[in-house]
């Protein structure tokens, strides 16, 4: 009631402006949430009923058959373990590598900072292509190994520049004070720089985690024949192909019977939910750092 009284006591122009702002925010929220809720509704709806169309944000005939079909696939558990492992390892190592390099080229007393910065920027615009990269991976004996998920993308120029821009905003007097207290460069990096760059690190961590979690093409190229190193997204891609091409890959199930219960569209929506939910769970914990890190990183040169 107090909020209503405060609202009613304002000038009509302020009231109109606030109403318009709230309407815009509600519209943006609905437009943002509707596609996700629609995908969720289709994934939880009976496939034969979904063909009729007209589904909005709730299922007409609720069922878990679409998810049962996905999780009945033999390699899903192994793929889940590898995807979680590569996401954790790739994110941690990518953060450490990018932050260390960013700290190095942010130092004014480092003579090679201009050359390394230019070299990193060049990699953002020039690439050798897929075939030379495949040959390089083969010659480095990283085929059918877990290292191929982590080492090739260990350092990203974009991530390095975002962290460096954030470090440039930290007063250099803090590093000088630490030196006067007897700290070396390693101590300054771990005890001074990293704690102050949490927003930038959270931003990069989210980028790296999403990239590692959604990756499947490198599995297809380098570890497609190794069932022990398959990833969740690659296995889900195979599930989708199975429902489309009627391949019998479901733990002894008859594919004809399965296809009577599900459709490729329903499986596609269920797969979308499975690969999206883990990121949605992590994002709220990083949101405040993510917004601050992107804002400060964007305004720096």
PDB file of C-alpha atoms in Angstrom:
ATOM      1  CA  UNK A   1       0.000   0.000   0.000  1.00  0.00           C
ATOM      2  CA  UNK A   2       2.825   2.394   0.808  1.00  0.00           C
ATOM      3  CA  UNK A   3       4.324   1.791  -2.628  1.00  0.00           C
ATOM      4  CA  UNK A   4       0.958   2.578  -4.227  1.00  0.00           C
ATOM      5  CA  UNK A   5       0.642   5.793  -2.211  1.00  0.00           C
ATOM      6  CA  UNK A   6       4.166   6.864  -3.200  1.00  0.00           C
ATOM      7  CA  UNK A   7       3.374   6.113  -6.815  1.00  0.00           C
ATOM      8  CA  UNK A   8       0.082   8.033  -6.707  1.00  0.00           C
ATOM      9  CA  UNK A   9       1.732  11.022  -5.049  1.00  0.00           C
ATOM     10  CA  UNK A  10       4.195  11.584  -7.894  1.00  0.00           C
ATOM     11  CA  UNK A  11       3.599  13.951 -10.815  1.00  0.00           C
ATOM     12  CA  UNK A  12       1.664  12.402 -13.703  1.00  0.00           C
ATOM     13  CA  UNK A  13       4.717  12.621 -15.993  1.00  0.00           C
ATOM     14  CA  UNK A  14       6.786  10.522 -13.571  1.00  0.00           C
ATOM     15  CA  UNK A  15       3.951   8.023 -13.226  1.00  0.00           C
ATOM     16  CA  UNK A  16       3.610   7.717 -17.006  1.00  0.00           C
ATOM     17  CA  UNK A  17       7.354   7.265 -17.428  1.00  0.00           C
ATOM     18  CA  UNK A  18       7.466   4.533 -14.760  1.00  0.00           C
ATOM     19  CA  UNK A  19       4.504   2.704 -16.312  1.00  0.00           C
ATOM     20  CA  UNK A  20       6.164   2.770 -19.733  1.00  0.00           C
ATOM     21  CA  UNK A  21       9.441   1.464 -18.257  1.00  0.00           C
ATOM     22  CA  UNK A  22       7.665  -1.418 -16.537  1.00  0.00           C
ATOM     23  CA  UNK A  23       5.724  -2.288 -19.687  1.00  0.00           C
ATOM     24  CA  UNK A  24       8.945  -2.362 -21.689  1.00  0.00           C
ATOM     25  CA  UNK A  25      10.634  -4.565 -19.077  1.00  0.00           C
ATOM     26  CA  UNK A  26       7.667  -6.954 -18.975  1.00  0.00           C
ATOM     27  CA  UNK A  27       7.636  -7.153 -22.778  1.00  0.00           C
ATOM     28  CA  UNK A  28      11.367  -7.881 -22.940  1.00  0.00           C
ATOM     29  CA  UNK A  29      10.991 -10.547 -20.227  1.00  0.00           C
ATOM     30  CA  UNK A  30       8.138 -12.273 -22.065  1.00  0.00           C
ATOM     31  CA  UNK A  31       9.967 -12.151 -25.406  1.00  0.00           C
ATOM     32  CA  UNK A  32      13.094 -13.578 -23.760  1.00  0.00           C
ATOM     33  CA  UNK A  33      11.430 -16.364 -21.781  1.00  0.00           C
ATOM     34  CA  UNK A  34       8.797 -17.497 -24.278  1.00  0.00           C
ATOM     35  CA  UNK A  35      11.134 -19.364 -26.701  1.00  0.00           C
ATOM     36  CA  UNK A  36      12.755 -21.283 -23.854  1.00  0.00           C
ATOM     37  CA  UNK A  37       9.409 -22.160 -22.249  1.00  0.00           C
ATOM     38  CA  UNK A  38       8.066 -23.231 -25.640  1.00  0.00           C
ATOM     39  CA  UNK A  39      11.048 -25.546 -26.177  1.00  0.00           C
ATOM     40  CA  UNK A  40      10.538 -26.969 -22.672  1.00  0.00           C
ATOM     41  CA  UNK A  41       6.841 -27.544 -23.345  1.00  0.00           C
ATOM     42  CA  UNK A  42       7.515 -29.400 -26.609  1.00  0.00           C
ATOM     43  CA  UNK A  43      10.197 -31.548 -24.946  1.00  0.00           C
ATOM     44  CA  UNK A  44       7.709 -32.564 -22.221  1.00  0.00           C
ATOM     45  CA  UNK A  45       4.793 -33.122 -24.594  1.00  0.00           C
ATOM     46  CA  UNK A  46       3.780 -36.328 -26.337  1.00  0.00           C
ATOM     47  CA  UNK A  47       5.361 -36.443 -29.807  1.00  0.00           C
ATOM     48  CA  UNK A  48       2.204 -37.442 -31.662  1.00  0.00           C
ATOM     49  CA  UNK A  49       0.358 -34.574 -30.042  1.00  0.00           C
ATOM     50  CA  UNK A  50       3.177 -32.108 -30.758  1.00  0.00           C
ATOM     51  CA  UNK A  51       2.742 -32.712 -34.483  1.00  0.00           C
ATOM     52  CA  UNK A  52      -0.611 -30.950 -34.263  1.00  0.00           C
ATOM     53  CA  UNK A  53       1.196 -27.739 -33.305  1.00  0.00           C
ATOM     54  CA  UNK A  54      -0.286 -24.945 -31.238  1.00  0.00           C
ATOM     55  CA  UNK A  55       1.867 -25.574 -28.173  1.00  0.00           C
ATOM     56  CA  UNK A  56       2.696 -22.490 -26.171  1.00  0.00           C
ATOM     57  CA  UNK A  57       4.398 -22.589 -22.764  1.00  0.00           C
ATOM     58  CA  UNK A  58       2.853 -25.708 -21.269  1.00  0.00           C
ATOM     59  CA  UNK A  59       2.524 -29.308 -22.572  1.00  0.00           C
ATOM     60  CA  UNK A  60      -0.935 -30.558 -23.566  1.00  0.00           C
ATOM     61  CA  UNK A  61      -0.077 -34.233 -23.043  1.00  0.00           C
ATOM     62  CA  UNK A  62       2.771 -34.346 -20.492  1.00  0.00           C
ATOM     63  CA  UNK A  63       5.265 -37.178 -20.845  1.00  0.00           C
ATOM     64  CA  UNK A  64       8.915 -37.961 -20.155  1.00  0.00           C
ATOM     65  CA  UNK A  65       9.298 -40.353 -23.101  1.00  0.00           C
ATOM     66  CA  UNK A  66      11.476 -37.903 -25.035  1.00  0.00           C
ATOM     67  CA  UNK A  67      13.957 -37.716 -22.159  1.00  0.00           C
ATOM     68  CA  UNK A  68      13.757 -41.474 -21.556  1.00  0.00           C
ATOM     69  CA  UNK A  69      14.744 -41.999 -25.189  1.00  0.00           C
ATOM     70  CA  UNK A  70      17.751 -39.711 -24.860  1.00  0.00           C
ATOM     71  CA  UNK A  71      19.019 -41.214 -21.620  1.00  0.00           C
ATOM     72  CA  UNK A  72      18.554 -44.750 -22.958  1.00  0.00           C
ATOM     73  CA  UNK A  73      21.414 -44.119 -25.371  1.00  0.00           C
ATOM     74  CA  UNK A  74      24.457 -46.197 -24.406  1.00  0.00           C
ATOM     75  CA  UNK A  75      27.243 -43.604 -24.564  1.00  0.00           C
ATOM     76  CA  UNK A  76      25.446 -40.765 -22.797  1.00  0.00           C
ATOM     77  CA  UNK A  77      26.930 -41.317 -19.321  1.00  0.00           C
ATOM     78  CA  UNK A  78      30.476 -41.496 -20.663  1.00  0.00           C
ATOM     79  CA  UNK A  79      29.860 -38.403 -22.752  1.00  0.00           C
ATOM     80  CA  UNK A  80      28.524 -36.543 -19.717  1.00  0.00           C
ATOM     81  CA  UNK A  81      31.621 -37.371 -17.664  1.00  0.00           C
ATOM     82  CA  UNK A  82      34.000 -36.256 -20.412  1.00  0.00           C
ATOM     83  CA  UNK A  83      32.040 -33.054 -21.068  1.00  0.00           C
ATOM     84  CA  UNK A  84      32.083 -32.116 -17.377  1.00  0.00           C
ATOM     85  CA  UNK A  85      35.790 -32.947 -17.132  1.00  0.00           C
ATOM     86  CA  UNK A  86      36.772 -30.955 -20.227  1.00  0.00           C
ATOM     87  CA  UNK A  87      34.638 -28.027 -19.102  1.00  0.00           C
ATOM     88  CA  UNK A  88      36.267 -27.885 -15.664  1.00  0.00           C
ATOM     89  CA  UNK A  89      39.831 -28.516 -16.836  1.00  0.00           C
ATOM     90  CA  UNK A  90      39.563 -26.351 -19.948  1.00  0.00           C
ATOM     91  CA  UNK A  91      38.033 -23.444 -18.033  1.00  0.00           C
ATOM     92  CA  UNK A  92      40.613 -23.506 -15.226  1.00  0.00           C
ATOM     93  CA  UNK A  93      43.628 -23.850 -17.505  1.00  0.00           C
ATOM     94  CA  UNK A  94      42.243 -21.270 -19.932  1.00  0.00           C
ATOM     95  CA  UNK A  95      41.738 -18.793 -17.091  1.00  0.00           C
ATOM     96  CA  UNK A  96      45.231 -19.287 -15.705  1.00  0.00           C
ATOM     97  CA  UNK A  97      46.887 -19.052 -19.133  1.00  0.00           C
ATOM     98  CA  UNK A  98      44.945 -15.990 -20.288  1.00  0.00           C
ATOM     99  CA  UNK A  99      45.364 -14.126 -16.997  1.00  0.00           C
ATOM    100  CA  UNK A 100      49.100 -14.798 -16.805  1.00  0.00           C
ATOM    101  CA  UNK A 101      49.653 -13.618 -20.368  1.00  0.00           C
ATOM    102  CA  UNK A 102      47.399 -10.592 -19.821  1.00  0.00           C
ATOM    103  CA  UNK A 103      49.353  -9.631 -16.705  1.00  0.00           C
ATOM    104  CA  UNK A 104      52.626  -9.961 -18.602  1.00  0.00           C
ATOM    105  CA  UNK A 105      51.689  -7.735 -21.542  1.00  0.00           C
ATOM    106  CA  UNK A 106      50.060  -5.197 -19.210  1.00  0.00           C
ATOM    107  CA  UNK A 107      53.419  -4.468 -17.605  1.00  0.00           C
ATOM    108  CA  UNK A 108      54.966  -1.263 -18.939  1.00  0.00           C
ATOM    109  CA  UNK A 109      58.445  -2.568 -18.122  1.00  0.00           C
ATOM    110  CA  UNK A 110      58.014  -5.639 -20.360  1.00  0.00           C
ATOM    111  CA  UNK A 111      59.864  -4.837 -23.585  1.00  0.00           C
ATOM    112  CA  UNK A 112      58.106  -7.392 -25.782  1.00  0.00           C
ATOM    113  CA  UNK A 113      54.557  -6.324 -24.902  1.00  0.00           C
ATOM    114  CA  UNK A 114      53.877  -4.540 -28.216  1.00  0.00           C
ATOM    115  CA  UNK A 115      55.116  -7.430 -30.352  1.00  0.00           C
ATOM    116  CA  UNK A 116      53.164 -10.043 -28.395  1.00  0.00           C
ATOM    117  CA  UNK A 117      50.006  -7.890 -28.396  1.00  0.00           C
ATOM    118  CA  UNK A 118      50.244  -7.422 -32.170  1.00  0.00           C
ATOM    119  CA  UNK A 119      50.878 -11.147 -32.665  1.00  0.00           C
ATOM    120  CA  UNK A 120      47.831 -12.022 -30.553  1.00  0.00           C
ATOM    121  CA  UNK A 121      45.671  -9.535 -32.433  1.00  0.00           C
ATOM    122  CA  UNK A 122      46.802 -11.065 -35.722  1.00  0.00           C
ATOM    123  CA  UNK A 123      45.517 -14.488 -34.666  1.00  0.00           C
ATOM    124  CA  UNK A 124      42.035 -13.018 -34.332  1.00  0.00           C
ATOM    125  CA  UNK A 125      41.909 -12.206 -38.055  1.00  0.00           C
ATOM    126  CA  UNK A 126      44.214 -14.767 -39.712  1.00  0.00           C
ATOM    127  CA  UNK A 127      43.820 -18.531 -39.484  1.00  0.00           C
ATOM    128  CA  UNK A 128      45.515 -21.418 -41.233  1.00  0.00           C
ATOM    129  CA  UNK A 129      42.215 -23.207 -41.812  1.00  0.00           C
ATOM    130  CA  UNK A 130      40.813 -26.568 -40.831  1.00  0.00           C
ATOM    131  CA  UNK A 131      43.089 -28.850 -42.872  1.00  0.00           C
ATOM    132  CA  UNK A 132      46.430 -27.398 -41.652  1.00  0.00           C
ATOM    133  CA  UNK A 133      45.081 -27.450 -38.109  1.00  0.00           C
ATOM    134  CA  UNK A 134      44.068 -31.097 -38.462  1.00  0.00           C
ATOM    135  CA  UNK A 135      47.536 -31.977 -39.777  1.00  0.00           C
ATOM    136  CA  UNK A 136      49.109 -30.120 -36.852  1.00  0.00           C
ATOM    137  CA  UNK A 137      47.004 -32.034 -34.327  1.00  0.00           C
ATOM    138  CA  UNK A 138      47.928 -35.300 -36.034  1.00  0.00           C
ATOM    139  CA  UNK A 139      51.648 -34.509 -36.109  1.00  0.00           C
ATOM    140  CA  UNK A 140      51.555 -33.555 -32.419  1.00  0.00           C
ATOM    141  CA  UNK A 141      50.106 -37.015 -31.649  1.00  0.00           C
ATOM    142  CA  UNK A 142      47.018 -35.544 -29.999  1.00  0.00           C
ATOM    143  CA  UNK A 143      44.555 -37.659 -31.971  1.00  0.00           C
ATOM    144  CA  UNK A 144      42.374 -39.833 -29.715  1.00  0.00           C
ATOM    145  CA  UNK A 145      43.611 -38.062 -26.583  1.00  0.00           C
ATOM    146  CA  UNK A 146      41.918 -35.852 -23.991  1.00  0.00           C
ATOM    147  CA  UNK A 147      44.560 -33.159 -24.560  1.00  0.00           C
ATOM    148  CA  UNK A 148      42.980 -32.220 -27.887  1.00  0.00           C
ATOM    149  CA  UNK A 149      40.030 -30.787 -25.955  1.00  0.00           C
ATOM    150  CA  UNK A 150      42.190 -28.449 -23.853  1.00  0.00           C
ATOM    151  CA  UNK A 151      45.566 -27.569 -25.388  1.00  0.00           C
ATOM    152  CA  UNK A 152      44.581 -26.169 -28.829  1.00  0.00           C
ATOM    153  CA  UNK A 153      42.325 -23.518 -27.309  1.00  0.00           C
ATOM    154  CA  UNK A 154      44.363 -22.859 -24.195  1.00  0.00           C
ATOM    155  CA  UNK A 155      44.997 -19.186 -25.044  1.00  0.00           C
ATOM    156  CA  UNK A 156      42.467 -16.936 -26.764  1.00  0.00           C
ATOM    157  CA  UNK A 157      43.506 -13.461 -27.852  1.00  0.00           C
ATOM    158  CA  UNK A 158      40.032 -12.102 -27.128  1.00  0.00           C
ATOM    159  CA  UNK A 159      40.124 -13.383 -23.544  1.00  0.00           C
ATOM    160  CA  UNK A 160      43.641 -12.038 -23.013  1.00  0.00           C
ATOM    161  CA  UNK A 161      42.677  -8.561 -24.198  1.00  0.00           C
ATOM    162  CA  UNK A 162      39.606  -8.406 -21.948  1.00  0.00           C
ATOM    163  CA  UNK A 163      41.649  -9.336 -18.864  1.00  0.00           C
ATOM    164  CA  UNK A 164      44.470  -6.980 -19.840  1.00  0.00           C
ATOM    165  CA  UNK A 165      42.007  -4.104 -20.237  1.00  0.00           C
ATOM    166  CA  UNK A 166      40.711  -4.801 -16.758  1.00  0.00           C
ATOM    167  CA  UNK A 167      44.235  -4.972 -15.313  1.00  0.00           C
ATOM    168  CA  UNK A 168      45.093  -1.639 -16.968  1.00  0.00           C
ATOM    169  CA  UNK A 169      42.356  -0.070 -14.842  1.00  0.00           C
ATOM    170  CA  UNK A 170      44.042  -1.177 -11.603  1.00  0.00           C
ATOM    171  CA  UNK A 171      46.346   1.510 -10.186  1.00  0.00           C
ATOM    172  CA  UNK A 172      49.967   0.557 -10.797  1.00  0.00           C
ATOM    173  CA  UNK A 173      50.775   1.963  -7.350  1.00  0.00           C
ATOM    174  CA  UNK A 174      49.393  -1.243  -5.853  1.00  0.00           C
ATOM    175  CA  UNK A 175      52.082  -3.272  -7.607  1.00  0.00           C
ATOM    176  CA  UNK A 176      54.770  -0.799  -6.583  1.00  0.00           C
ATOM    177  CA  UNK A 177      53.640  -0.978  -2.972  1.00  0.00           C
ATOM    178  CA  UNK A 178      53.772  -4.759  -3.073  1.00  0.00           C
ATOM    179  CA  UNK A 179      57.316  -4.597  -4.474  1.00  0.00           C
ATOM    180  CA  UNK A 180      58.372  -2.312  -1.630  1.00  0.00           C
ATOM    181  CA  UNK A 181      57.065  -4.942   0.781  1.00  0.00           C
ATOM    182  CA  UNK A 182      59.292  -7.551  -0.848  1.00  0.00           C
ATOM    183  CA  UNK A 183      56.786  -9.254  -3.177  1.00  0.00           C
ATOM    184  CA  UNK A 184      58.033 -10.650  -6.473  1.00  0.00           C
ATOM    185  CA  UNK A 185      56.090 -10.727  -9.748  1.00  0.00           C
ATOM    186  CA  UNK A 186      54.563 -14.128  -8.989  1.00  0.00           C
ATOM    187  CA  UNK A 187      53.283 -12.968  -5.597  1.00  0.00           C
ATOM    188  CA  UNK A 188      51.917  -9.760  -7.102  1.00  0.00           C
ATOM    189  CA  UNK A 189      50.051 -11.751  -9.716  1.00  0.00           C
ATOM    190  CA  UNK A 190      48.446 -14.218  -7.268  1.00  0.00           C
ATOM    191  CA  UNK A 191      47.950 -11.956  -4.239  1.00  0.00           C
ATOM    192  CA  UNK A 192      47.197  -8.576  -5.821  1.00  0.00           C
ATOM    193  CA  UNK A 193      46.094  -8.861  -9.460  1.00  0.00           C
ATOM    194  CA  UNK A 194      43.889 -11.971  -9.434  1.00  0.00           C
ATOM    195  CA  UNK A 195      41.720 -10.960  -6.436  1.00  0.00           C
ATOM    196  CA  UNK A 196      41.067  -7.568  -8.064  1.00  0.00           C
ATOM    197  CA  UNK A 197      40.161  -9.027 -11.461  1.00  0.00           C
ATOM    198  CA  UNK A 198      37.331 -11.312 -10.319  1.00  0.00           C
ATOM    199  CA  UNK A 199      34.734  -9.655 -12.606  1.00  0.00           C
ATOM    200  CA  UNK A 200      36.938 -10.129 -15.677  1.00  0.00           C
ATOM    201  CA  UNK A 201      37.847 -13.682 -14.653  1.00  0.00           C
ATOM    202  CA  UNK A 202      34.177 -14.556 -14.114  1.00  0.00           C
ATOM    203  CA  UNK A 203      33.348 -13.197 -17.568  1.00  0.00           C
ATOM    204  CA  UNK A 204      36.085 -15.234 -19.231  1.00  0.00           C
ATOM    205  CA  UNK A 205      35.182 -18.288 -17.157  1.00  0.00           C
ATOM    206  CA  UNK A 206      31.646 -18.138 -18.507  1.00  0.00           C
ATOM    207  CA  UNK A 207      32.894 -17.786 -22.088  1.00  0.00           C
ATOM    208  CA  UNK A 208      35.254 -20.728 -21.690  1.00  0.00           C
ATOM    209  CA  UNK A 209      32.735 -22.940 -19.892  1.00  0.00           C
ATOM    210  CA  UNK A 210      30.027 -22.384 -22.501  1.00  0.00           C
ATOM    211  CA  UNK A 211      32.487 -23.024 -25.331  1.00  0.00           C
ATOM    212  CA  UNK A 212      33.803 -26.231 -23.775  1.00  0.00           C
ATOM    213  CA  UNK A 213      30.360 -27.496 -22.808  1.00  0.00           C
ATOM    214  CA  UNK A 214      28.829 -26.953 -26.250  1.00  0.00           C
ATOM    215  CA  UNK A 215      31.805 -28.235 -28.260  1.00  0.00           C
ATOM    216  CA  UNK A 216      31.274 -31.375 -30.309  1.00  0.00           C
ATOM    217  CA  UNK A 217      32.996 -30.815 -33.647  1.00  0.00           C
ATOM    218  CA  UNK A 218      36.483 -31.460 -32.227  1.00  0.00           C
ATOM    219  CA  UNK A 219      35.189 -34.787 -30.897  1.00  0.00           C
ATOM    220  CA  UNK A 220      33.901 -35.609 -34.354  1.00  0.00           C
ATOM    221  CA  UNK A 221      37.244 -34.750 -35.985  1.00  0.00           C
ATOM    222  CA  UNK A 222      39.778 -36.109 -33.518  1.00  0.00           C
ATOM    223  CA  UNK A 223      38.070 -38.563 -31.132  1.00  0.00           C
ATOM    224  CA  UNK A 224      35.067 -39.783 -33.097  1.00  0.00           C
ATOM    225  CA  UNK A 225      36.290 -43.387 -33.069  1.00  0.00           C
ATOM    226  CA  UNK A 226      37.236 -43.405 -29.375  1.00  0.00           C
ATOM    227  CA  UNK A 227      34.153 -44.262 -27.308  1.00  0.00           C
ATOM    228  CA  UNK A 228      36.014 -43.541 -24.050  1.00  0.00           C
ATOM    229  CA  UNK A 229      36.619 -39.886 -25.011  1.00  0.00           C
ATOM    230  CA  UNK A 230      33.257 -39.028 -26.517  1.00  0.00           C
ATOM    231  CA  UNK A 231      31.435 -35.925 -25.280  1.00  0.00           C
ATOM    232  CA  UNK A 232      27.824 -35.346 -24.291  1.00  0.00           C
ATOM    233  CA  UNK A 233      27.052 -33.045 -27.210  1.00  0.00           C
ATOM    234  CA  UNK A 234      28.544 -35.504 -29.696  1.00  0.00           C
ATOM    235  CA  UNK A 235      26.448 -38.334 -28.237  1.00  0.00           C
ATOM    236  CA  UNK A 236      23.303 -36.202 -28.319  1.00  0.00           C
ATOM    237  CA  UNK A 237      24.050 -35.361 -31.934  1.00  0.00           C
ATOM    238  CA  UNK A 238      24.188 -39.099 -32.634  1.00  0.00           C
ATOM    239  CA  UNK A 239      20.857 -39.559 -30.838  1.00  0.00           C
ATOM    240  CA  UNK A 240      19.283 -36.900 -33.050  1.00  0.00           C
ATOM    241  CA  UNK A 241      20.717 -38.530 -36.144  1.00  0.00           C
ATOM    242  CA  UNK A 242      19.396 -41.894 -34.953  1.00  0.00           C
ATOM    243  CA  UNK A 243      15.855 -40.589 -34.650  1.00  0.00           C
ATOM    244  CA  UNK A 244      16.165 -39.033 -38.097  1.00  0.00           C
ATOM    245  CA  UNK A 245      17.750 -41.938 -39.974  1.00  0.00           C
ATOM    246  CA  UNK A 246      16.084 -44.770 -38.010  1.00  0.00           C
ATOM    247  CA  UNK A 247      19.430 -46.162 -36.903  1.00  0.00           C
ATOM    248  CA  UNK A 248      19.052 -48.758 -34.138  1.00  0.00           C
ATOM    249  CA  UNK A 249      21.385 -47.487 -31.388  1.00  0.00           C
ATOM    250  CA  UNK A 250      19.235 -47.659 -28.279  1.00  0.00           C
ATOM    251  CA  UNK A 251      20.314 -50.476 -25.903  1.00  0.00           C
ATOM    252  CA  UNK A 252      18.459 -53.266 -27.585  1.00  0.00           C
ATOM    253  CA  UNK A 253      15.295 -51.285 -28.298  1.00  0.00           C
ATOM    254  CA  UNK A 254      13.461 -51.729 -31.552  1.00  0.00           C
ATOM    255  CA  UNK A 255      13.861 -48.417 -33.370  1.00  0.00           C
ATOM    256  CA  UNK A 256      10.480 -48.768 -35.070  1.00  0.00           C
ATOM    257  CA  UNK A 257       8.782 -48.928 -31.683  1.00  0.00           C
ATOM    258  CA  UNK A 258      10.778 -45.953 -30.432  1.00  0.00           C
ATOM    259  CA  UNK A 259       9.920 -43.865 -33.482  1.00  0.00           C
ATOM    260  CA  UNK A 260       6.217 -44.467 -32.835  1.00  0.00           C
ATOM    261  CA  UNK A 261       6.610 -42.749 -29.472  1.00  0.00           C
ATOM    262  CA  UNK A 262       8.912 -39.882 -30.351  1.00  0.00           C
ATOM    263  CA  UNK A 263       9.696 -37.562 -33.232  1.00  0.00           C
ATOM    264  CA  UNK A 264      12.959 -35.865 -34.260  1.00  0.00           C
ATOM    265  CA  UNK A 265      11.484 -32.477 -33.335  1.00  0.00           C
ATOM    266  CA  UNK A 266      10.623 -33.589 -29.790  1.00  0.00           C
ATOM    267  CA  UNK A 267      14.047 -35.176 -29.316  1.00  0.00           C
ATOM    268  CA  UNK A 268      15.691 -32.005 -30.637  1.00  0.00           C
ATOM    269  CA  UNK A 269      13.853 -29.907 -28.058  1.00  0.00           C
ATOM    270  CA  UNK A 270      14.714 -32.340 -25.263  1.00  0.00           C
ATOM    271  CA  UNK A 271      18.382 -32.241 -26.308  1.00  0.00           C
ATOM    272  CA  UNK A 272      18.272 -28.429 -26.247  1.00  0.00           C
ATOM    273  CA  UNK A 273      17.023 -28.488 -22.665  1.00  0.00           C
ATOM    274  CA  UNK A 274      19.623 -31.050 -21.572  1.00  0.00           C
ATOM    275  CA  UNK A 275      22.564 -29.023 -22.895  1.00  0.00           C
ATOM    276  CA  UNK A 276      21.164 -25.649 -21.758  1.00  0.00           C
ATOM    277  CA  UNK A 277      20.174 -26.334 -18.144  1.00  0.00           C
ATOM    278  CA  UNK A 278      23.749 -26.753 -16.756  1.00  0.00           C
ATOM    279  CA  UNK A 279      24.758 -23.334 -18.110  1.00  0.00           C
ATOM    280  CA  UNK A 280      21.552 -21.773 -16.773  1.00  0.00           C
ATOM    281  CA  UNK A 281      22.394 -23.174 -13.348  1.00  0.00           C
ATOM    282  CA  UNK A 282      25.899 -21.690 -13.385  1.00  0.00           C
ATOM    283  CA  UNK A 283      25.030 -18.298 -14.876  1.00  0.00           C
ATOM    284  CA  UNK A 284      23.202 -16.756 -11.850  1.00  0.00           C
ATOM    285  CA  UNK A 285      26.325 -17.203  -9.718  1.00  0.00           C
ATOM    286  CA  UNK A 286      28.457 -15.340 -12.272  1.00  0.00           C
ATOM    287  CA  UNK A 287      25.931 -12.765 -13.459  1.00  0.00           C
ATOM    288  CA  UNK A 288      27.014  -9.824 -11.282  1.00  0.00           C
ATOM    289  CA  UNK A 289      30.683 -10.397 -12.160  1.00  0.00           C
ATOM    290  CA  UNK A 290      29.822 -11.023 -15.808  1.00  0.00           C
ATOM    291  CA  UNK A 291      27.983  -7.719 -16.276  1.00  0.00           C
ATOM    292  CA  UNK A 292      30.682  -5.713 -14.465  1.00  0.00           C
ATOM    293  CA  UNK A 293      33.514  -7.476 -16.320  1.00  0.00           C
ATOM    294  CA  UNK A 294      31.994  -6.917 -19.757  1.00  0.00           C
ATOM    295  CA  UNK A 295      31.239  -3.253 -18.991  1.00  0.00           C
ATOM    296  CA  UNK A 296      34.694  -2.392 -17.710  1.00  0.00           C
ATOM    297  CA  UNK A 297      36.423  -4.481 -20.369  1.00  0.00           C
ATOM    298  CA  UNK A 298      34.468  -2.783 -23.133  1.00  0.00           C
ATOM    299  CA  UNK A 299      35.319   0.797 -22.194  1.00  0.00           C
ATOM    300  CA  UNK A 300      39.062   0.172 -22.013  1.00  0.00           C
ATOM    301  CA  UNK A 301      41.230   0.411 -25.099  1.00  0.00           C
TER     302      UNK A 301
END
